[in-house]
Short mmCIF file of N, CA and C in Angstrom, two decimals:
data_model
loop_
_atom_site.label_atom_id
_atom_site.label_comp_id
_atom_site.label_asym_id
_atom_site.label_seq_id
_atom_site.Cartn_x
_atom_site.Cartn_y
_atom_site.Cartn_z
N MET A 28 4.47 -40.97 0.63
CA MET A 28 5.64 -41.57 1.28
C MET A 28 5.37 -41.74 2.76
N ASN A 29 5.92 -42.77 3.30
CA ASN A 29 5.75 -43.09 4.71
C ASN A 29 6.94 -42.55 5.51
N PHE A 30 6.92 -41.23 5.80
CA PHE A 30 8.04 -40.61 6.51
C PHE A 30 8.11 -41.12 7.94
N ILE A 31 9.33 -41.46 8.35
CA ILE A 31 9.54 -41.82 9.75
C ILE A 31 10.24 -40.68 10.48
N VAL A 32 10.94 -39.83 9.73
CA VAL A 32 11.57 -38.63 10.27
C VAL A 32 11.49 -37.58 9.17
N GLU A 33 11.06 -36.38 9.52
CA GLU A 33 10.96 -35.34 8.51
C GLU A 33 11.54 -34.04 9.05
N ASN A 34 12.64 -33.60 8.41
CA ASN A 34 13.33 -32.36 8.79
C ASN A 34 13.62 -32.29 10.29
N GLU A 35 14.20 -33.35 10.80
CA GLU A 35 14.51 -33.40 12.23
C GLU A 35 16.02 -33.34 12.43
N LYS A 36 16.43 -32.58 13.44
CA LYS A 36 17.86 -32.48 13.77
C LYS A 36 18.24 -33.66 14.66
N LEU A 37 19.23 -34.45 14.20
CA LEU A 37 19.73 -35.59 14.96
C LEU A 37 21.23 -35.47 15.12
N GLU A 38 21.73 -36.00 16.22
CA GLU A 38 23.16 -35.93 16.50
C GLU A 38 23.86 -37.19 15.98
N ILE A 39 25.00 -37.00 15.34
CA ILE A 39 25.80 -38.14 14.89
C ILE A 39 26.47 -38.74 16.12
N GLN A 40 26.18 -40.00 16.37
CA GLN A 40 26.74 -40.73 17.51
C GLN A 40 28.07 -41.37 17.10
N TYR A 41 28.98 -41.46 18.04
CA TYR A 41 30.28 -42.09 17.79
C TYR A 41 30.49 -43.17 18.85
N ILE A 42 30.69 -44.40 18.38
CA ILE A 42 30.94 -45.51 19.29
C ILE A 42 32.23 -46.19 18.83
N LEU A 43 33.31 -45.93 19.55
CA LEU A 43 34.64 -46.44 19.20
C LEU A 43 34.65 -47.95 19.07
N GLY A 44 35.28 -48.44 18.01
CA GLY A 44 35.46 -49.88 17.83
C GLY A 44 34.20 -50.62 17.45
N ASN A 45 33.23 -49.94 16.87
CA ASN A 45 31.96 -50.56 16.53
C ASN A 45 31.88 -50.86 15.02
N GLY A 46 33.04 -51.00 14.36
CA GLY A 46 33.09 -51.35 12.95
C GLY A 46 32.32 -50.37 12.09
N ALA A 47 31.48 -50.89 11.19
CA ALA A 47 30.70 -50.05 10.29
C ALA A 47 29.72 -49.17 11.05
N TRP A 48 29.47 -49.49 12.33
CA TRP A 48 28.51 -48.74 13.13
C TRP A 48 29.20 -47.76 14.07
N THR A 49 30.48 -47.41 13.81
CA THR A 49 31.19 -46.46 14.65
C THR A 49 30.49 -45.10 14.64
N TYR A 50 30.04 -44.65 13.46
CA TYR A 50 29.27 -43.42 13.33
C TYR A 50 27.84 -43.82 12.97
N GLN A 51 26.88 -43.30 13.74
CA GLN A 51 25.50 -43.70 13.50
C GLN A 51 24.52 -42.63 13.93
N LEU A 52 23.31 -42.78 13.42
CA LEU A 52 22.18 -41.96 13.86
C LEU A 52 21.18 -42.88 14.53
N ILE A 53 20.63 -42.45 15.63
CA ILE A 53 19.53 -43.16 16.26
C ILE A 53 18.26 -42.47 15.74
N ILE A 54 17.40 -43.26 15.09
CA ILE A 54 16.22 -42.71 14.44
C ILE A 54 15.05 -42.76 15.42
N PRO A 55 14.58 -41.60 15.88
CA PRO A 55 13.54 -41.56 16.92
C PRO A 55 12.20 -42.14 16.43
N ASN A 56 11.44 -42.65 17.39
CA ASN A 56 10.09 -43.17 17.16
C ASN A 56 10.05 -44.35 16.19
N THR A 57 11.11 -45.16 16.18
CA THR A 57 11.14 -46.33 15.30
C THR A 57 11.13 -47.64 16.08
N LYS A 58 11.03 -47.55 17.38
CA LYS A 58 11.08 -48.74 18.24
C LYS A 58 10.04 -49.78 17.82
N ASN A 59 8.84 -49.34 17.46
CA ASN A 59 7.75 -50.27 17.17
C ASN A 59 7.65 -50.68 15.71
N ILE A 60 8.58 -50.24 14.89
CA ILE A 60 8.59 -50.69 13.49
C ILE A 60 9.25 -52.05 13.47
N LYS A 61 8.50 -53.04 13.02
CA LYS A 61 9.01 -54.40 13.01
C LYS A 61 9.74 -54.69 11.71
N GLY A 62 10.79 -55.47 11.83
CA GLY A 62 11.54 -55.89 10.66
C GLY A 62 12.87 -56.48 11.05
N LYS A 63 13.32 -57.38 10.22
CA LYS A 63 14.62 -58.03 10.45
C LYS A 63 15.71 -57.26 9.72
N TRP A 64 16.96 -57.59 10.05
CA TRP A 64 18.08 -56.95 9.40
C TRP A 64 17.96 -57.16 7.89
N GLY A 65 18.10 -56.08 7.14
CA GLY A 65 18.01 -56.14 5.69
C GLY A 65 16.59 -55.93 5.19
N GLY A 66 15.60 -56.01 6.08
CA GLY A 66 14.21 -55.86 5.68
C GLY A 66 13.66 -54.46 5.90
N LEU A 67 14.41 -53.64 6.61
CA LEU A 67 13.99 -52.26 6.86
C LEU A 67 14.90 -51.33 6.07
N LYS A 68 14.39 -50.84 4.96
CA LYS A 68 15.16 -49.96 4.09
C LYS A 68 14.55 -48.57 4.11
N VAL A 69 15.43 -47.57 4.16
CA VAL A 69 14.98 -46.19 4.14
C VAL A 69 15.69 -45.43 3.02
N SER A 70 15.03 -44.38 2.58
CA SER A 70 15.62 -43.44 1.64
C SER A 70 15.28 -42.04 2.14
N GLY A 71 15.99 -41.05 1.62
CA GLY A 71 15.73 -39.68 2.03
C GLY A 71 16.98 -38.84 1.93
N LYS A 72 17.13 -37.92 2.90
CA LYS A 72 18.28 -37.02 2.89
C LYS A 72 18.84 -36.84 4.29
N ILE A 73 20.16 -36.73 4.34
CA ILE A 73 20.87 -36.31 5.54
C ILE A 73 21.58 -35.03 5.12
N ASP A 74 21.19 -33.92 5.72
CA ASP A 74 21.54 -32.59 5.21
C ASP A 74 21.15 -32.57 3.73
N ASN A 75 22.06 -32.34 2.83
CA ASN A 75 21.70 -32.34 1.41
C ASN A 75 22.18 -33.59 0.67
N PHE A 76 22.62 -34.59 1.42
CA PHE A 76 23.10 -35.83 0.82
C PHE A 76 21.93 -36.80 0.69
N GLU A 77 21.66 -37.23 -0.54
CA GLU A 77 20.56 -38.16 -0.78
C GLU A 77 21.01 -39.60 -0.55
N ILE A 78 20.19 -40.32 0.21
CA ILE A 78 20.47 -41.74 0.44
C ILE A 78 19.32 -42.56 -0.13
N LYS A 79 19.65 -43.77 -0.58
CA LYS A 79 18.64 -44.66 -1.15
C LYS A 79 18.85 -46.07 -0.62
N ASN A 80 17.75 -46.68 -0.22
CA ASN A 80 17.74 -48.08 0.21
C ASN A 80 18.81 -48.41 1.24
N LYS A 81 18.91 -47.57 2.26
CA LYS A 81 19.89 -47.80 3.33
C LYS A 81 19.24 -48.60 4.45
N ASN A 82 19.97 -49.55 5.00
CA ASN A 82 19.45 -50.40 6.07
C ASN A 82 19.29 -49.64 7.38
N LEU A 83 18.19 -49.93 8.06
CA LEU A 83 18.04 -49.54 9.45
C LEU A 83 18.42 -50.75 10.27
N GLY A 84 19.21 -50.53 11.29
CA GLY A 84 19.62 -51.63 12.16
C GLY A 84 18.60 -51.86 13.24
N PRO A 85 18.01 -53.06 13.28
CA PRO A 85 17.02 -53.34 14.33
C PRO A 85 17.70 -53.41 15.70
N MET A 86 17.01 -52.90 16.69
CA MET A 86 17.49 -52.92 18.06
C MET A 86 16.36 -53.48 18.92
N LYS A 87 16.69 -54.32 19.89
CA LYS A 87 15.67 -54.86 20.78
C LYS A 87 15.19 -53.78 21.73
N ASN A 88 13.89 -53.54 21.71
CA ASN A 88 13.25 -52.57 22.62
C ASN A 88 13.90 -51.19 22.60
N ALA A 89 14.34 -50.77 21.41
CA ALA A 89 14.94 -49.44 21.28
C ALA A 89 14.73 -48.93 19.85
N ASP A 90 14.94 -47.64 19.67
CA ASP A 90 14.83 -47.07 18.33
C ASP A 90 15.91 -47.66 17.42
N LYS A 91 15.60 -47.71 16.13
CA LYS A 91 16.52 -48.26 15.13
C LYS A 91 17.70 -47.30 14.94
N LYS A 92 18.77 -47.86 14.40
CA LYS A 92 19.95 -47.04 14.12
C LYS A 92 20.32 -47.16 12.65
N MET A 93 21.07 -46.17 12.17
CA MET A 93 21.53 -46.17 10.79
C MET A 93 22.99 -45.76 10.77
N ALA A 94 23.81 -46.58 10.13
CA ALA A 94 25.24 -46.30 10.03
C ALA A 94 25.48 -45.13 9.07
N LEU A 95 26.47 -44.30 9.42
CA LEU A 95 26.89 -43.21 8.54
C LEU A 95 28.31 -43.49 8.09
N ASN A 96 28.44 -43.96 6.87
CA ASN A 96 29.77 -44.29 6.36
C ASN A 96 30.55 -43.03 6.00
N SER A 97 31.82 -43.21 5.64
CA SER A 97 32.69 -42.06 5.36
C SER A 97 32.21 -41.26 4.15
N GLU A 98 31.58 -41.91 3.17
CA GLU A 98 31.07 -41.19 2.01
C GLU A 98 30.04 -40.14 2.44
N ILE A 99 29.12 -40.54 3.31
CA ILE A 99 28.10 -39.61 3.78
C ILE A 99 28.74 -38.52 4.63
N ARG A 100 29.57 -38.91 5.60
CA ARG A 100 30.19 -37.93 6.50
C ARG A 100 31.05 -36.93 5.74
N ASN A 101 31.84 -37.42 4.76
CA ASN A 101 32.69 -36.52 3.98
C ASN A 101 31.85 -35.58 3.10
N SER A 102 30.77 -36.08 2.55
CA SER A 102 29.92 -35.26 1.67
C SER A 102 29.24 -34.13 2.43
N ILE A 103 28.85 -34.40 3.66
CA ILE A 103 28.16 -33.37 4.44
C ILE A 103 29.12 -32.58 5.32
N GLY A 104 30.36 -33.07 5.43
CA GLY A 104 31.38 -32.36 6.21
C GLY A 104 31.12 -32.36 7.71
N LYS A 105 30.56 -33.46 8.20
CA LYS A 105 30.25 -33.53 9.63
C LYS A 105 30.69 -34.85 10.22
N GLY A 106 30.84 -34.85 11.55
CA GLY A 106 31.28 -36.05 12.25
C GLY A 106 30.63 -36.16 13.61
N ALA A 107 31.28 -36.91 14.48
CA ALA A 107 30.74 -37.21 15.80
C ALA A 107 30.32 -35.95 16.55
N GLY A 108 29.11 -35.99 17.11
CA GLY A 108 28.60 -34.89 17.91
C GLY A 108 27.91 -33.79 17.12
N ASP A 109 28.09 -33.79 15.80
CA ASP A 109 27.45 -32.76 14.96
C ASP A 109 25.98 -33.09 14.75
N LEU A 110 25.20 -32.04 14.57
CA LEU A 110 23.78 -32.20 14.26
C LEU A 110 23.59 -32.20 12.75
N VAL A 111 22.71 -33.07 12.27
CA VAL A 111 22.36 -33.13 10.86
C VAL A 111 20.85 -33.06 10.72
N ASN A 112 20.40 -32.51 9.60
CA ASN A 112 18.98 -32.44 9.30
C ASN A 112 18.60 -33.72 8.55
N VAL A 113 17.65 -34.47 9.09
CA VAL A 113 17.34 -35.80 8.56
C VAL A 113 15.87 -35.88 8.13
N THR A 114 15.68 -36.40 6.92
CA THR A 114 14.36 -36.76 6.42
C THR A 114 14.49 -38.17 5.85
N LEU A 115 13.71 -39.09 6.40
CA LEU A 115 13.76 -40.49 5.95
C LEU A 115 12.36 -41.03 5.79
N TYR A 116 12.18 -41.90 4.82
CA TYR A 116 10.93 -42.62 4.67
C TYR A 116 11.23 -44.09 4.44
N LEU A 117 10.30 -44.91 4.89
CA LEU A 117 10.43 -46.35 4.71
C LEU A 117 10.16 -46.71 3.26
N GLU A 118 11.02 -47.52 2.71
CA GLU A 118 10.75 -48.07 1.38
C GLU A 118 9.65 -49.10 1.53
N ASN A 119 9.08 -49.52 0.43
CA ASN A 119 8.02 -50.53 0.49
C ASN A 119 8.48 -51.72 1.30
N GLN A 120 7.65 -52.06 2.28
CA GLN A 120 7.94 -53.23 3.10
C GLN A 120 7.61 -54.47 2.29
N ASN A 121 8.01 -55.60 2.77
CA ASN A 121 7.78 -56.84 2.04
C ASN A 121 6.29 -57.12 1.88
N LYS A 122 5.95 -58.06 1.03
CA LYS A 122 4.54 -58.36 0.72
C LYS A 122 3.79 -58.80 1.95
N GLU A 123 4.45 -59.49 2.86
CA GLU A 123 3.79 -59.94 4.08
C GLU A 123 3.26 -58.75 4.87
N LYS A 124 4.06 -57.69 4.98
CA LYS A 124 3.63 -56.50 5.70
C LYS A 124 2.46 -55.85 4.97
N ASN A 125 2.53 -55.79 3.63
CA ASN A 125 1.42 -55.22 2.87
C ASN A 125 0.15 -56.04 3.08
N ASN A 126 0.29 -57.37 3.14
CA ASN A 126 -0.87 -58.22 3.39
C ASN A 126 -1.45 -57.97 4.77
N GLU A 127 -0.58 -57.75 5.78
CA GLU A 127 -1.05 -57.43 7.13
C GLU A 127 -1.87 -56.15 7.10
N ASN A 128 -1.37 -55.15 6.39
CA ASN A 128 -2.08 -53.88 6.30
C ASN A 128 -3.40 -54.05 5.55
N GLU A 129 -3.40 -54.84 4.51
CA GLU A 129 -4.64 -55.08 3.75
C GLU A 129 -5.71 -55.70 4.64
N MET A 130 -5.29 -56.59 5.53
CA MET A 130 -6.24 -57.22 6.45
C MET A 130 -6.86 -56.16 7.36
N ILE A 131 -6.06 -55.23 7.83
CA ILE A 131 -6.56 -54.14 8.68
C ILE A 131 -7.56 -53.29 7.89
N PHE A 132 -7.19 -52.94 6.66
CA PHE A 132 -8.07 -52.12 5.83
C PHE A 132 -9.39 -52.84 5.54
N GLU A 133 -9.33 -54.14 5.32
CA GLU A 133 -10.55 -54.92 5.07
C GLU A 133 -11.46 -54.89 6.31
N CYS A 134 -10.86 -55.01 7.48
CA CYS A 134 -11.65 -54.94 8.72
C CYS A 134 -12.30 -53.56 8.86
N PHE A 135 -11.54 -52.50 8.59
CA PHE A 135 -12.09 -51.15 8.65
C PHE A 135 -13.21 -50.98 7.63
N LYS A 136 -13.02 -51.54 6.44
CA LYS A 136 -14.05 -51.45 5.40
C LYS A 136 -15.32 -52.18 5.84
N ASP A 137 -15.15 -53.39 6.36
CA ASP A 137 -16.31 -54.17 6.81
C ASP A 137 -17.07 -53.44 7.93
N ALA A 138 -16.35 -52.72 8.76
CA ALA A 138 -16.97 -51.98 9.86
C ALA A 138 -17.45 -50.58 9.42
N GLU A 139 -17.26 -50.29 8.15
CA GLU A 139 -17.68 -49.01 7.56
C GLU A 139 -17.01 -47.80 8.20
N VAL A 140 -15.73 -47.95 8.52
CA VAL A 140 -14.96 -46.82 9.07
C VAL A 140 -13.73 -46.50 8.22
N LEU A 141 -13.56 -47.18 7.09
CA LEU A 141 -12.37 -46.97 6.26
C LEU A 141 -12.31 -45.53 5.74
N ASN A 142 -13.45 -44.97 5.32
CA ASN A 142 -13.45 -43.58 4.83
C ASN A 142 -13.07 -42.60 5.93
N ILE A 143 -13.49 -42.89 7.15
CA ILE A 143 -13.13 -42.03 8.29
C ILE A 143 -11.62 -42.12 8.52
N PHE A 144 -11.08 -43.33 8.45
CA PHE A 144 -9.64 -43.56 8.60
C PHE A 144 -8.87 -42.74 7.57
N TYR A 145 -9.31 -42.77 6.31
CA TYR A 145 -8.61 -42.06 5.24
C TYR A 145 -8.70 -40.54 5.38
N LYS A 146 -9.64 -40.04 6.17
CA LYS A 146 -9.75 -38.59 6.39
C LYS A 146 -8.77 -38.09 7.45
N LEU A 147 -8.18 -39.02 8.22
CA LEU A 147 -7.18 -38.65 9.22
C LEU A 147 -5.91 -38.18 8.54
N LYS A 148 -5.09 -37.42 9.28
CA LYS A 148 -3.77 -37.05 8.78
C LYS A 148 -2.95 -38.31 8.58
N ILE A 149 -2.07 -38.28 7.60
CA ILE A 149 -1.26 -39.47 7.28
C ILE A 149 -0.46 -39.94 8.49
N GLU A 150 -0.01 -39.00 9.33
CA GLU A 150 0.74 -39.37 10.53
C GLU A 150 -0.13 -40.20 11.48
N GLU A 151 -1.41 -39.77 11.61
CA GLU A 151 -2.33 -40.49 12.48
C GLU A 151 -2.63 -41.88 11.90
N GLN A 152 -2.79 -41.96 10.58
CA GLN A 152 -3.01 -43.25 9.94
C GLN A 152 -1.83 -44.18 10.21
N ASN A 153 -0.62 -43.67 10.03
CA ASN A 153 0.58 -44.48 10.25
C ASN A 153 0.69 -44.94 11.69
N GLU A 154 0.35 -44.06 12.64
CA GLU A 154 0.39 -44.44 14.06
C GLU A 154 -0.57 -45.59 14.35
N ILE A 155 -1.76 -45.52 13.79
CA ILE A 155 -2.75 -46.58 14.00
C ILE A 155 -2.24 -47.90 13.43
N ILE A 156 -1.75 -47.87 12.20
CA ILE A 156 -1.26 -49.09 11.55
C ILE A 156 -0.07 -49.66 12.32
N GLN A 157 0.87 -48.79 12.71
CA GLN A 157 2.04 -49.26 13.47
C GLN A 157 1.63 -49.82 14.82
N ASN A 158 0.67 -49.17 15.47
CA ASN A 158 0.20 -49.65 16.76
C ASN A 158 -0.40 -51.05 16.62
N ILE A 159 -1.23 -51.24 15.62
CA ILE A 159 -1.86 -52.55 15.42
C ILE A 159 -0.80 -53.59 15.06
N ASN A 160 0.10 -53.26 14.15
CA ASN A 160 1.12 -54.23 13.71
C ASN A 160 2.17 -54.53 14.76
N SER A 161 2.24 -53.71 15.81
CA SER A 161 3.23 -53.97 16.87
C SER A 161 2.72 -55.01 17.86
N SER A 162 1.53 -55.53 17.64
CA SER A 162 0.95 -56.53 18.55
C SER A 162 1.82 -57.78 18.60
N ALA A 163 1.89 -58.36 19.79
CA ALA A 163 2.72 -59.55 19.99
C ALA A 163 2.12 -60.79 19.35
N ASN A 164 0.79 -60.83 19.22
CA ASN A 164 0.16 -62.01 18.62
C ASN A 164 -1.14 -61.60 17.92
N GLU A 165 -1.76 -62.56 17.25
CA GLU A 165 -2.97 -62.27 16.48
C GLU A 165 -4.14 -61.82 17.36
N ASN A 166 -4.28 -62.41 18.55
CA ASN A 166 -5.37 -62.01 19.44
C ASN A 166 -5.26 -60.54 19.83
N GLN A 167 -4.03 -60.11 20.17
CA GLN A 167 -3.83 -58.70 20.52
C GLN A 167 -4.09 -57.80 19.31
N LYS A 168 -3.71 -58.27 18.13
CA LYS A 168 -3.94 -57.49 16.91
C LYS A 168 -5.45 -57.29 16.70
N VAL A 169 -6.22 -58.35 16.86
CA VAL A 169 -7.67 -58.26 16.70
C VAL A 169 -8.26 -57.30 17.73
N GLU A 170 -7.80 -57.38 18.98
CA GLU A 170 -8.29 -56.48 20.03
C GLU A 170 -8.01 -55.02 19.67
N LYS A 171 -6.82 -54.75 19.14
CA LYS A 171 -6.47 -53.38 18.77
C LYS A 171 -7.31 -52.90 17.58
N ILE A 172 -7.55 -53.77 16.61
CA ILE A 172 -8.38 -53.40 15.46
C ILE A 172 -9.77 -53.00 15.95
N VAL A 173 -10.35 -53.81 16.84
CA VAL A 173 -11.68 -53.52 17.38
C VAL A 173 -11.67 -52.18 18.12
N LYS A 174 -10.61 -51.95 18.90
CA LYS A 174 -10.50 -50.69 19.65
C LYS A 174 -10.46 -49.49 18.70
N PHE A 175 -9.68 -49.60 17.61
CA PHE A 175 -9.58 -48.48 16.67
C PHE A 175 -10.86 -48.31 15.86
N ILE A 176 -11.56 -49.39 15.58
CA ILE A 176 -12.85 -49.27 14.91
C ILE A 176 -13.79 -48.44 15.78
N ALA A 177 -13.84 -48.73 17.07
CA ALA A 177 -14.70 -47.98 18.00
C ALA A 177 -14.30 -46.50 18.03
N LYS A 178 -12.99 -46.21 18.06
CA LYS A 178 -12.53 -44.82 18.07
C LYS A 178 -12.92 -44.10 16.78
N LEU A 179 -12.77 -44.79 15.65
CA LEU A 179 -13.13 -44.18 14.37
C LEU A 179 -14.64 -43.93 14.28
N GLU A 180 -15.43 -44.82 14.85
CA GLU A 180 -16.88 -44.63 14.88
C GLU A 180 -17.24 -43.38 15.69
N GLN A 181 -16.52 -43.18 16.80
CA GLN A 181 -16.76 -42.00 17.64
C GLN A 181 -16.45 -40.70 16.91
N ILE A 182 -15.41 -40.73 16.09
CA ILE A 182 -15.04 -39.54 15.31
C ILE A 182 -16.18 -39.16 14.37
N ASN A 183 -16.85 -40.16 13.83
CA ASN A 183 -17.91 -39.93 12.84
C ASN A 183 -19.19 -39.38 13.48
N GLN A 184 -19.33 -39.46 14.78
CA GLN A 184 -20.58 -39.02 15.43
C GLN A 184 -20.59 -37.53 15.71
#
């Protein structure tokens, strides 16, 4: 699973008059995860309440947010200002994202560093992939791939 938050304490935010987003969680370290509204789905747990395929709200140049509806708040017995234990993972991204990742893996394979990449901790692997995919354009993406190939080669020495 591609965890974006694991057993982390987050505060329930309250923003008056914000409709379905009146109660929300700001999910740390999600600023660089790309995706449009409806394309970023997470599953996991908030305290002991299991959630499935819940939307993350994209924010420009900020961490993503997730609405906490009354069903969730009532089930966990918490509200604005309370801390909750959160574990979330990204559901499978669309095929385009998988194809982007496959291209990265093919480059690593061609450079003979894919096995080194797979020996890294999953968190480190995810950071590398997210860093590369956060590139503004294809040229920057290629530059980052080359940079990470060099770093992976250094690890092997």
